[in-house]
């Protein structure tokens, strides 16, 4: 009989992990407390920007960010905000974040992120071959725009690093060149980097539905249950859930921004926070968008979602309990209107999502210290969609005692002491 495996959390990471372990012959059940609520998912995966951002190899914790942060923080609706009600709880995480900005740690972070990206890009291709879904992927590149030569020059080290790590791109230095790729932007954007190979899913919700259907088709089960605790048994694992106690052979914790609540019970105290992100999805006809647009200095992106488009981003360090501040979605939309004057901003639907994030911007992919029967996979921050297929293959390797083929130390729990 097949070994049973519980996946706790059915976001994009959980679904990918479930598929990968099902492929290895496990009888997999996903436990998700939002399963019963249908569309009202609290997780980050259903309404994100949809970018497979394989060229985004830079940890948020970067040299220089601490100098820029106070300026951003002065604007309560700017790209980075700390909610006063969460500020005190955030101090230990911020301290670790600051330490991760040291140049040598940053360089190591870029190398680790690049390795996971390379692995994830290949894993996505393998996944497409197994379960299909190519019709849900669009390849229109990504245009990252800058206002003036000085702000472009400030980003040149990042473009150099991308080149060093094998990312292909073109640099543009006039509004005319930019307009050839994306007409209709304000002429204040004079410089840009265009990453031709960038891909998006046409809609993260449809991507999730596709993964879920493939999992169910292959005999997977989804339980509408919240997991309150995961415990190692003698030769199995025990889940305490809102639907009673369940036993199984193995488990993977993929509960996004809530994962640390479960790992703490297993003796692994991890500094997981959430970078809350906001967006607005606009109906068809809002703008003739030709590529994904990234306004990095302003902390937001614009991507095509179905026939409409989605404007969003920003980072709000506000924990898991405080109510969303949708003035943030509105502020991003107003800014987008300034940058894309023909943008029609009516009829949008707002959303806030919890990015799960560790202070060094790298996920945890590791065994629980209490038992090899439990594996953790969470903390993908801005990149969970991008890294989910690669993470899932690594989890399968860890479960089966195989070498994942990349240096795992940067993703271990032990890096947090
Ligand atoms: C505005 C925004 C834009 C983004 N854009 C992109 C992008 O373009 N590209 C990209 O790669 N990434 C993007 N991201 C990040 C990406 O969405 C996340 O990294 C990813 O969705 C995290 O997936 P996850 O499966 O770890 O967590 P989630 O999607 O949050 O899923 C976790 C699930 O676990 C469930 N759960 C939690 N605790 C329990 C429990 N105790 N018992 C049972 N179930 C539980 C939750 O209800 C949830 O369904 C974006 C995020 C935001 C907010």
Coordinates of C-alpha atoms and ligand atoms in Angstrom, one line a residue:
X1 CA 0.0 0.0 0.0
X2 CA 1.2 3.5 -0.8
X3 CA 2.6 5.6 2.1
X4 CA 0.3 8.4 3.1
X5 CA 1.4 12.0 3.1
X6 CA -0.4 15.1 4.4
X7 CA 0.3 18.5 2.9
X8 CA -0.7 21.3 5.2
X9 CA -1.8 24.4 3.2
X10 CA -3.1 24.3 -0.3
X11 CA -1.6 27.4 -1.8
X12 CA 0.6 27.3 -4.9
X13 CA 3.5 25.8 -2.9
X14 CA 1.3 23.1 -1.3
X15 CA -0.4 22.2 -4.6
X16 CA 3.0 21.8 -6.3
X17 CA 4.4 19.7 -3.4
X18 CA 1.3 17.6 -3.4
X19 CA 1.7 16.9 -7.2
X20 CA 5.4 16.1 -6.9
X21 CA 4.9 13.6 -4.1
X22 CA 1.9 12.1 -5.7
X23 CA 4.1 11.6 -8.7
X24 CA 6.6 9.7 -6.4
X25 CA 3.8 7.3 -5.4
X26 CA 2.5 8.8 -2.2
X27 CA -1.2 8.9 -1.3
X28 CA -1.5 12.6 -0.7
X29 CA -4.1 14.6 1.2
X30 CA -4.0 18.4 1.2
X31 CA -5.4 20.0 4.4
X32 CA -6.6 23.6 3.9
X33 CA -8.8 25.5 6.3
X34 CA -10.0 27.8 3.4
X35 CA -11.1 24.9 1.3
X36 CA -14.7 25.2 2.5
X37 CA -14.9 29.0 1.7
X38 CA -14.3 28.6 -2.1
X39 CA -13.1 31.8 -3.7
X40 CA -12.5 33.7 -0.4
X41 CA -9.0 32.3 0.0
X42 CA -6.8 34.0 2.6
X43 CA -3.6 32.7 1.1
X44 CA -1.4 34.7 -1.3
X45 CA -1.6 32.4 -4.3
X46 CA -4.9 33.1 -6.0
X47 CA -4.6 36.8 -6.8
X48 CA -1.0 37.7 -7.1
X49 CA 0.7 39.4 -10.1
X50 CA 1.1 36.1 -12.0
X51 CA 4.8 36.6 -12.9
X52 CA 7.2 33.6 -13.2
X53 CA 10.0 36.0 -12.2
X54 CA 13.0 33.8 -12.8
X55 CA 15.2 36.8 -13.3
X56 CA 14.3 38.3 -9.9
X57 CA 17.3 37.0 -8.1
X58 CA 17.8 39.9 -5.6
X59 CA 16.9 39.5 -2.0
X60 CA 14.9 42.4 -0.6
X61 CA 17.4 42.5 2.2
X62 CA 20.0 44.3 0.1
X63 CA 22.9 46.8 0.9
X64 CA 21.5 50.3 0.8
X65 CA 17.9 49.4 1.5
X66 CA 18.3 50.5 5.2
X67 CA 19.4 54.0 3.9
X68 CA 16.4 54.2 1.5
X69 CA 13.8 52.8 3.9
X70 CA 13.3 55.9 6.1
X71 CA 12.3 58.0 3.0
X72 CA 9.8 55.3 1.9
X73 CA 8.4 55.0 5.5
X74 CA 7.7 58.7 5.6
X75 CA 5.0 58.2 3.0
X76 CA 2.2 56.2 4.8
X77 CA 1.0 55.0 1.4
X78 CA 4.4 54.5 -0.2
X79 CA 6.1 51.3 -1.4
X80 CA 7.1 50.2 2.1
X81 CA 5.2 50.7 5.3
X82 CA 5.2 49.4 8.9
X83 CA 1.8 49.3 10.6
X84 CA 2.2 50.9 14.1
X85 CA 0.2 48.2 15.7
X86 CA 2.7 45.6 14.5
X87 CA 6.0 47.6 15.0
X88 CA 7.1 46.2 18.3
X89 CA 6.5 42.6 17.3
X90 CA 8.6 43.3 14.2
X91 CA 11.8 44.3 15.9
X92 CA 13.5 40.9 16.0
X93 CA 12.7 40.3 12.4
X94 CA 14.0 43.7 11.4
X95 CA 17.2 43.1 13.2
X96 CA 17.8 39.8 11.3
X97 CA 16.7 41.6 8.0
X98 CA 19.4 44.3 8.7
X99 CA 22.0 41.6 9.3
X100 CA 21.1 40.0 5.9
X101 CA 21.8 43.3 4.1
X102 CA 25.6 42.9 4.7
X103 CA 27.3 42.7 1.4
X104 CA 28.7 39.2 1.9
X105 CA 25.4 37.8 3.0
X106 CA 23.6 39.6 0.1
X107 CA 26.0 38.1 -2.4
X108 CA 25.4 34.6 -0.9
X109 CA 21.7 35.3 -1.0
X110 CA 21.8 36.2 -4.7
X111 CA 23.8 33.0 -5.4
X112 CA 21.2 30.9 -3.5
X113 CA 18.3 32.6 -5.1
X114 CA 19.8 32.1 -8.6
X115 CA 20.3 28.4 -8.0
X116 CA 16.7 28.0 -6.8
X117 CA 15.5 30.0 -9.8
X118 CA 17.5 27.9 -12.3
X119 CA 16.1 24.8 -10.7
X120 CA 12.6 26.2 -10.6
X121 CA 12.6 27.2 -14.3
X122 CA 13.6 23.7 -15.3
X123 CA 11.1 22.2 -12.9
X124 CA 8.2 24.3 -14.3
X125 CA 9.1 23.0 -17.8
X126 CA 9.1 19.4 -16.5
X127 CA 5.7 20.0 -14.8
X128 CA 4.2 21.5 -18.0
X129 CA 5.2 18.3 -19.8
X130 CA 3.6 16.1 -17.2
X131 CA 0.3 17.9 -16.5
X132 CA 0.0 20.4 -19.4
X133 CA -1.1 24.0 -18.9
X134 CA 1.0 25.8 -21.5
X135 CA -2.2 27.6 -22.7
X136 CA -2.2 29.3 -19.2
X137 CA 1.3 30.8 -19.8
X138 CA 2.0 34.0 -21.8
X139 CA 5.4 35.1 -23.0
X140 CA 5.4 38.9 -23.4
X141 CA 8.5 39.8 -21.4
X142 CA 8.9 42.3 -18.7
X143 CA 9.8 46.0 -18.9
X144 CA 11.4 47.6 -15.9
X145 CA 11.3 51.4 -16.3
X146 CA 13.3 54.2 -14.7
X147 CA 12.9 58.0 -14.4
X148 CA 16.1 59.6 -15.7
X149 CA 19.7 58.6 -16.1
X150 CA 20.5 58.9 -12.4
X151 CA 17.9 56.5 -11.2
X152 CA 18.8 54.0 -14.0
X153 CA 22.5 54.3 -13.0
X154 CA 21.6 53.5 -9.4
X155 CA 20.2 50.2 -10.7
X156 CA 23.1 49.3 -13.0
X157 CA 24.8 47.1 -10.4
X158 CA 21.7 44.9 -10.4
X159 CA 21.7 44.7 -14.2
X160 CA 25.4 43.7 -14.1
X161 CA 24.7 41.0 -11.5
X162 CA 21.8 39.7 -13.7
X163 CA 24.2 39.5 -16.6
X164 CA 26.8 37.7 -14.5
X165 CA 24.1 35.2 -13.5
X166 CA 23.2 34.5 -17.1
X167 CA 19.9 36.5 -17.4
X168 CA 19.4 37.9 -20.9
X169 CA 18.0 41.4 -21.3
X170 CA 18.2 44.6 -23.4
X171 CA 18.8 48.0 -21.9
X172 CA 16.9 51.0 -23.4
X173 CA 17.7 54.7 -23.0
X174 CA 15.0 56.7 -24.6
X175 CA 11.2 57.1 -24.3
X176 CA 11.0 56.2 -28.0
X177 CA 12.7 52.8 -27.5
X178 CA 10.4 52.2 -24.5
X179 CA 7.3 53.1 -26.6
X180 CA 8.3 50.5 -29.2
X181 CA 7.7 47.9 -26.6
X182 CA 5.0 49.5 -24.5
X183 CA 3.3 52.6 -26.0
X184 CA 1.3 55.0 -23.7
X185 CA 3.8 55.4 -20.8
X186 CA 4.6 58.9 -19.4
X187 CA 7.7 60.4 -21.0
X188 CA 9.2 60.7 -17.5
X189 CA 10.4 57.1 -18.0
X190 CA 13.5 57.5 -20.1
X191 CA 15.4 54.3 -19.3
X192 CA 14.4 50.7 -19.0
X193 CA 15.5 47.1 -18.9
X194 CA 13.5 44.6 -21.1
X195 CA 13.7 40.9 -20.1
X196 CA 12.3 39.2 -23.2
X197 CA 12.3 35.7 -21.7
X198 CA 10.0 36.6 -18.8
X199 CA 6.7 34.7 -18.7
X200 CA 3.4 35.1 -16.8
X201 CA 0.5 32.9 -16.1
X202 CA -2.5 34.5 -17.8
X203 CA -4.3 34.3 -14.4
X204 CA -3.0 32.9 -11.1
X205 CA -6.5 31.7 -10.1
X206 CA -6.8 29.6 -13.3
X207 CA -3.2 28.3 -12.7
X208 CA -4.3 27.2 -9.2
X209 CA -7.4 25.6 -10.6
X210 CA -5.3 23.7 -13.2
X211 CA -2.9 22.4 -10.5
X212 CA -5.7 21.4 -8.3
X213 CA -7.6 19.6 -11.1
X214 CA -4.4 17.6 -12.0
X215 CA -4.0 16.6 -8.4
X216 CA -7.6 15.5 -8.0
X217 CA -7.5 13.7 -11.3
X218 CA -4.6 11.6 -10.1
X219 CA -6.5 10.5 -7.0
X220 CA -5.4 13.3 -4.5
X221 CA -7.7 14.3 -1.7
X222 CA -8.4 17.8 -0.3
X223 CA -9.7 18.0 3.3
X224 CA -11.4 21.2 4.4
X225 CA -9.7 21.3 7.8
X226 CA -7.5 23.7 9.7
X227 CA -4.5 22.0 11.3
X228 CA -3.8 23.0 14.8
X229 CA -0.8 20.9 15.5
X230 CA 1.6 18.5 13.8
X231 CA 3.3 15.9 16.1
X232 CA 5.7 13.1 15.4
X233 CA 4.3 9.7 16.5
X234 CA 6.3 6.5 17.1
X235 CA 6.6 5.7 13.4
X236 CA 4.1 8.1 11.9
X237 CA 2.8 11.6 12.3
X238 CA -0.3 12.9 14.1
X239 CA -2.3 15.9 12.9
X240 CA -4.7 17.6 15.3
X241 CA -7.2 19.3 13.1
X242 CA -10.5 21.1 13.3
X243 CA -12.1 17.8 12.1
X244 CA -10.4 15.6 14.7
X245 CA -7.1 13.7 14.8
X246 CA -5.6 12.3 11.7
X247 CA -2.6 9.9 11.4
X248 CA -0.3 9.4 8.4
X249 CA 3.2 8.4 7.4
X250 CA 4.6 11.8 6.6
X251 CA 3.7 15.5 6.3
X252 CA 4.9 18.7 4.6
X253 CA 4.1 22.1 6.1
X254 CA 3.3 24.5 3.3
X255 CA 1.0 26.9 5.2
X256 CA 2.4 30.1 3.8
X257 CA 2.6 33.0 6.2
X258 CA 1.1 30.9 9.0
X259 CA 3.6 28.1 8.8
X260 CA 5.7 29.2 11.9
X261 CA 2.7 28.6 14.1
X262 CA 2.9 24.9 13.3
X263 CA 6.7 24.6 13.3
X264 CA 6.9 26.2 16.8
X265 CA 5.0 23.2 18.2
X266 CA 7.8 21.0 16.6
X267 CA 10.5 22.9 18.4
X268 CA 11.5 25.0 15.3
X269 CA 11.0 28.7 16.1
X270 CA 11.3 30.5 12.8
X271 CA 11.3 34.3 12.2
X272 CA 8.5 34.2 9.6
X273 CA 6.7 37.5 8.9
X274 CA 4.4 38.6 6.3
X275 CA 4.9 41.3 3.7
X276 CA 1.4 42.2 2.9
X277 CA 0.8 43.2 -0.7
X278 CA -2.1 45.1 -2.3
X279 CA -3.6 45.2 -5.7
X280 CA -6.5 46.1 -7.9
X281 CA -7.8 44.1 -10.8
X282 CA -9.3 46.2 -13.6
X283 CA -11.8 44.9 -16.2
X284 CA -11.1 44.4 -19.9
X285 CA -10.3 47.5 -21.8
X286 CA -8.5 49.3 -19.0
X287 CA -5.2 49.7 -21.0
X288 CA -3.5 48.2 -24.0
X289 CA -0.8 46.4 -22.0
X290 CA 1.8 44.7 -24.1
X291 CA 4.2 43.3 -21.5
X292 CA 4.5 43.1 -17.7
X293 CA 5.5 46.6 -16.4
X294 CA 7.6 47.0 -13.3
X295 CA 8.0 50.4 -11.6
X296 CA 10.6 49.2 -9.2
X297 CA 11.3 52.6 -7.6
X298 CA 7.6 52.8 -6.8
X299 CA 7.3 49.2 -5.7
X300 CA 4.6 48.0 -8.0
X301 CA 3.9 46.1 -11.2
X302 CA 1.2 46.0 -13.8
X303 CA 0.3 42.7 -15.4
X304 CA -2.3 41.3 -17.7
X305 CA -4.8 39.0 -16.0
X306 CA -7.2 37.4 -18.4
X307 CA -8.6 40.2 -20.5
X308 CA -8.1 42.7 -17.8
X309 CA -5.1 43.9 -15.8
X310 CA -3.8 44.0 -12.3
X311 CA -2.0 46.9 -10.7
X312 CA -0.3 46.0 -7.4
X313 CA 2.7 45.4 -5.1
X314 CA 3.9 47.4 -2.2
X315 CA 5.2 45.9 1.1
X316 CA 3.3 46.5 4.3
X317 CA 4.8 44.9 7.4
X318 CA 1.6 44.5 9.4
X319 CA 1.3 40.9 10.7
X320 CA -1.5 38.5 10.1
X321 CA -4.3 40.0 12.2
X322 CA -4.7 43.7 11.4
X323 CA -7.4 44.6 8.9
X324 CA -6.3 45.6 5.3
X325 CA -5.7 49.2 4.5
X326 CA -7.2 49.4 1.0
X327 CA -6.2 53.0 0.7
X328 CA -2.9 51.4 -0.3
X329 CA -4.5 49.7 -3.4
X330 CA -6.0 53.0 -4.3
X331 CA -2.7 54.9 -4.0
X332 CA -1.0 52.4 -6.3
X333 CA -3.8 52.8 -8.8
X334 CA -3.5 56.6 -8.7
X335 CA 0.2 56.4 -9.2
X336 CA -0.3 54.0 -12.1
X337 CA -2.7 56.5 -13.7
X338 CA 0.0 59.1 -13.5
X339 CA 2.5 56.8 -15.3
X340 CA 0.0 55.4 -17.8
X341 CA -2.3 58.4 -18.6
X342 CA -4.8 56.4 -20.7
X343 CA -5.4 53.9 -17.9
X344 CA -9.1 53.5 -17.0
X345 CA -9.3 53.0 -13.3
X346 CA -13.0 52.4 -12.9
X347 CA -14.6 49.1 -11.9
X348 CA -11.6 47.5 -10.1
X349 CA -11.6 44.8 -7.4
X350 CA -9.2 45.3 -4.5
X351 CA -7.2 42.6 -2.7
X352 CA -4.6 42.2 0.0
X353 CA -2.4 39.1 0.2
X354 CA 0.0 37.7 2.8
X355 CA 3.4 37.1 1.3
X356 CA 5.3 34.6 3.7
X357 CA 8.7 36.1 4.3
X358 CA 11.9 35.3 6.1
X359 CA 14.4 38.0 7.0
X360 CA 17.0 37.0 4.3
X361 CA 14.3 36.7 1.6
X362 CA 15.0 33.0 1.0
X363 CA 12.5 30.2 1.8
X364 CA 12.9 27.4 4.3
X365 CA 13.0 24.0 2.5
X366 CA 14.2 21.5 5.1
X367 CA 13.4 18.6 7.4
X368 CA 11.8 19.4 10.8
X369 CA 14.5 19.0 13.4
X370 CA 12.2 16.6 15.3
X371 CA 11.8 14.1 12.5
X372 CA 12.7 13.4 8.9
X373 CA 9.1 12.4 8.3
X374 CA 8.1 16.1 8.3
X375 CA 9.5 18.6 5.7
X376 CA 9.0 22.4 5.7
X377 CA 8.5 24.5 2.5
X378 CA 7.5 28.1 3.0
X379 CA 8.7 31.7 3.1
X380 CA 8.9 32.3 -0.6
X381 CA 8.0 36.0 -0.2
X382 CA 7.5 37.7 -3.6
X383 CA 8.4 34.6 -5.5
X384 CA 6.1 31.7 -4.4
X385 CA 4.5 31.2 -7.8
X386 CA 7.9 31.3 -9.5
X387 CA 9.6 28.9 -7.2
X388 CA 6.8 26.5 -6.4
X389 CA 7.6 23.8 -8.9
X390 CA 11.3 23.8 -8.1
X391 CA 10.6 23.8 -4.3
X392 CA 8.3 20.8 -4.8
X393 CA 11.0 18.7 -6.5
X394 CA 13.4 19.6 -3.7
X395 CA 10.8 18.5 -1.1
X396 CA 10.4 15.2 -2.9
X397 CA 14.1 14.7 -2.9
X398 CA 14.4 15.5 0.8
X399 CA 11.5 13.1 1.6
X400 CA 13.1 10.3 -0.4
X401 CA 16.7 10.9 0.8
X402 CA 17.9 12.0 -2.6
X403 CA 20.4 14.8 -3.3
X404 CA 18.4 17.8 -4.7
X405 CA 21.5 18.8 -6.7
X406 CA 21.8 22.3 -5.2
X407 CA 23.4 23.7 -2.1
X408 CA 20.8 23.4 0.6
X409 CA 22.5 25.3 3.5
X410 CA 20.9 28.7 2.5
X411 CA 17.4 27.1 2.8
X412 CA 17.9 25.3 6.1
X413 CA 16.2 26.2 9.3
X414 CA 19.6 26.1 11.1
X415 CA 20.6 29.4 9.4
X416 CA 18.4 31.1 12.0
X417 CA 20.3 29.5 14.9
Ligands
LIG1 C1 0.4 41.5 -4.3 C2 1.2 40.2 -4.5 C3 1.8 40.0 -5.8 C4 2.6 38.8 -6.0 N1 3.1 38.6 -7.2 C5 3.8 37.5 -7.4 C6 4.3 37.1 -8.7 O1 4.1 37.8 -9.7 N2 5.1 36.0 -8.8 C7 5.4 35.2 -7.8 O2 6.1 34.2 -7.9 N3 4.9 35.5 -6.5 C8 4.1 36.6 -6.3 N4 3.6 36.8 -5.1 C9 4.0 36.0 -4.0 C10 3.2 34.7 -4.0 O3 1.8 35.0 -4.1 C11 3.5 33.9 -2.7 O4 4.8 33.7 -2.5 C12 2.8 32.5 -2.7 O5 1.5 32.6 -3.1 C13 2.9 31.8 -1.4 O6 2.3 30.6 -1.6 P1 2.1 29.6 -0.4 O7 1.5 28.4 -0.9 O8 3.4 29.5 0.4 O9 1.1 30.3 0.6 P2 -0.4 30.7 0.5 O10 -0.8 30.9 -0.9 O11 -0.7 31.8 1.4 O12 -1.1 29.4 0.9 C14 -1.1 28.9 2.3 C15 -2.4 28.2 2.5 O13 -2.3 27.5 3.8 C16 -3.5 27.6 4.5 N5 -3.2 27.4 5.9 C17 -2.5 28.2 6.7 N6 -2.5 27.7 7.9 C18 -3.2 26.6 7.9 C19 -3.5 25.6 8.9 N7 -3.0 25.7 10.1 N8 -4.3 24.6 8.5 C20 -4.7 24.4 7.2 N9 -4.5 25.3 6.3 C21 -3.7 26.4 6.6 C22 -4.0 29.0 4.1 O14 -5.3 29.2 4.3 C23 -3.6 29.1 2.6 O15 -4.6 28.6 1.8 C24 2.8 37.9 -4.9 C25 2.2 38.2 -3.6 C26 1.4 39.3 -3.5 C27 0.7 39.5 -2.1

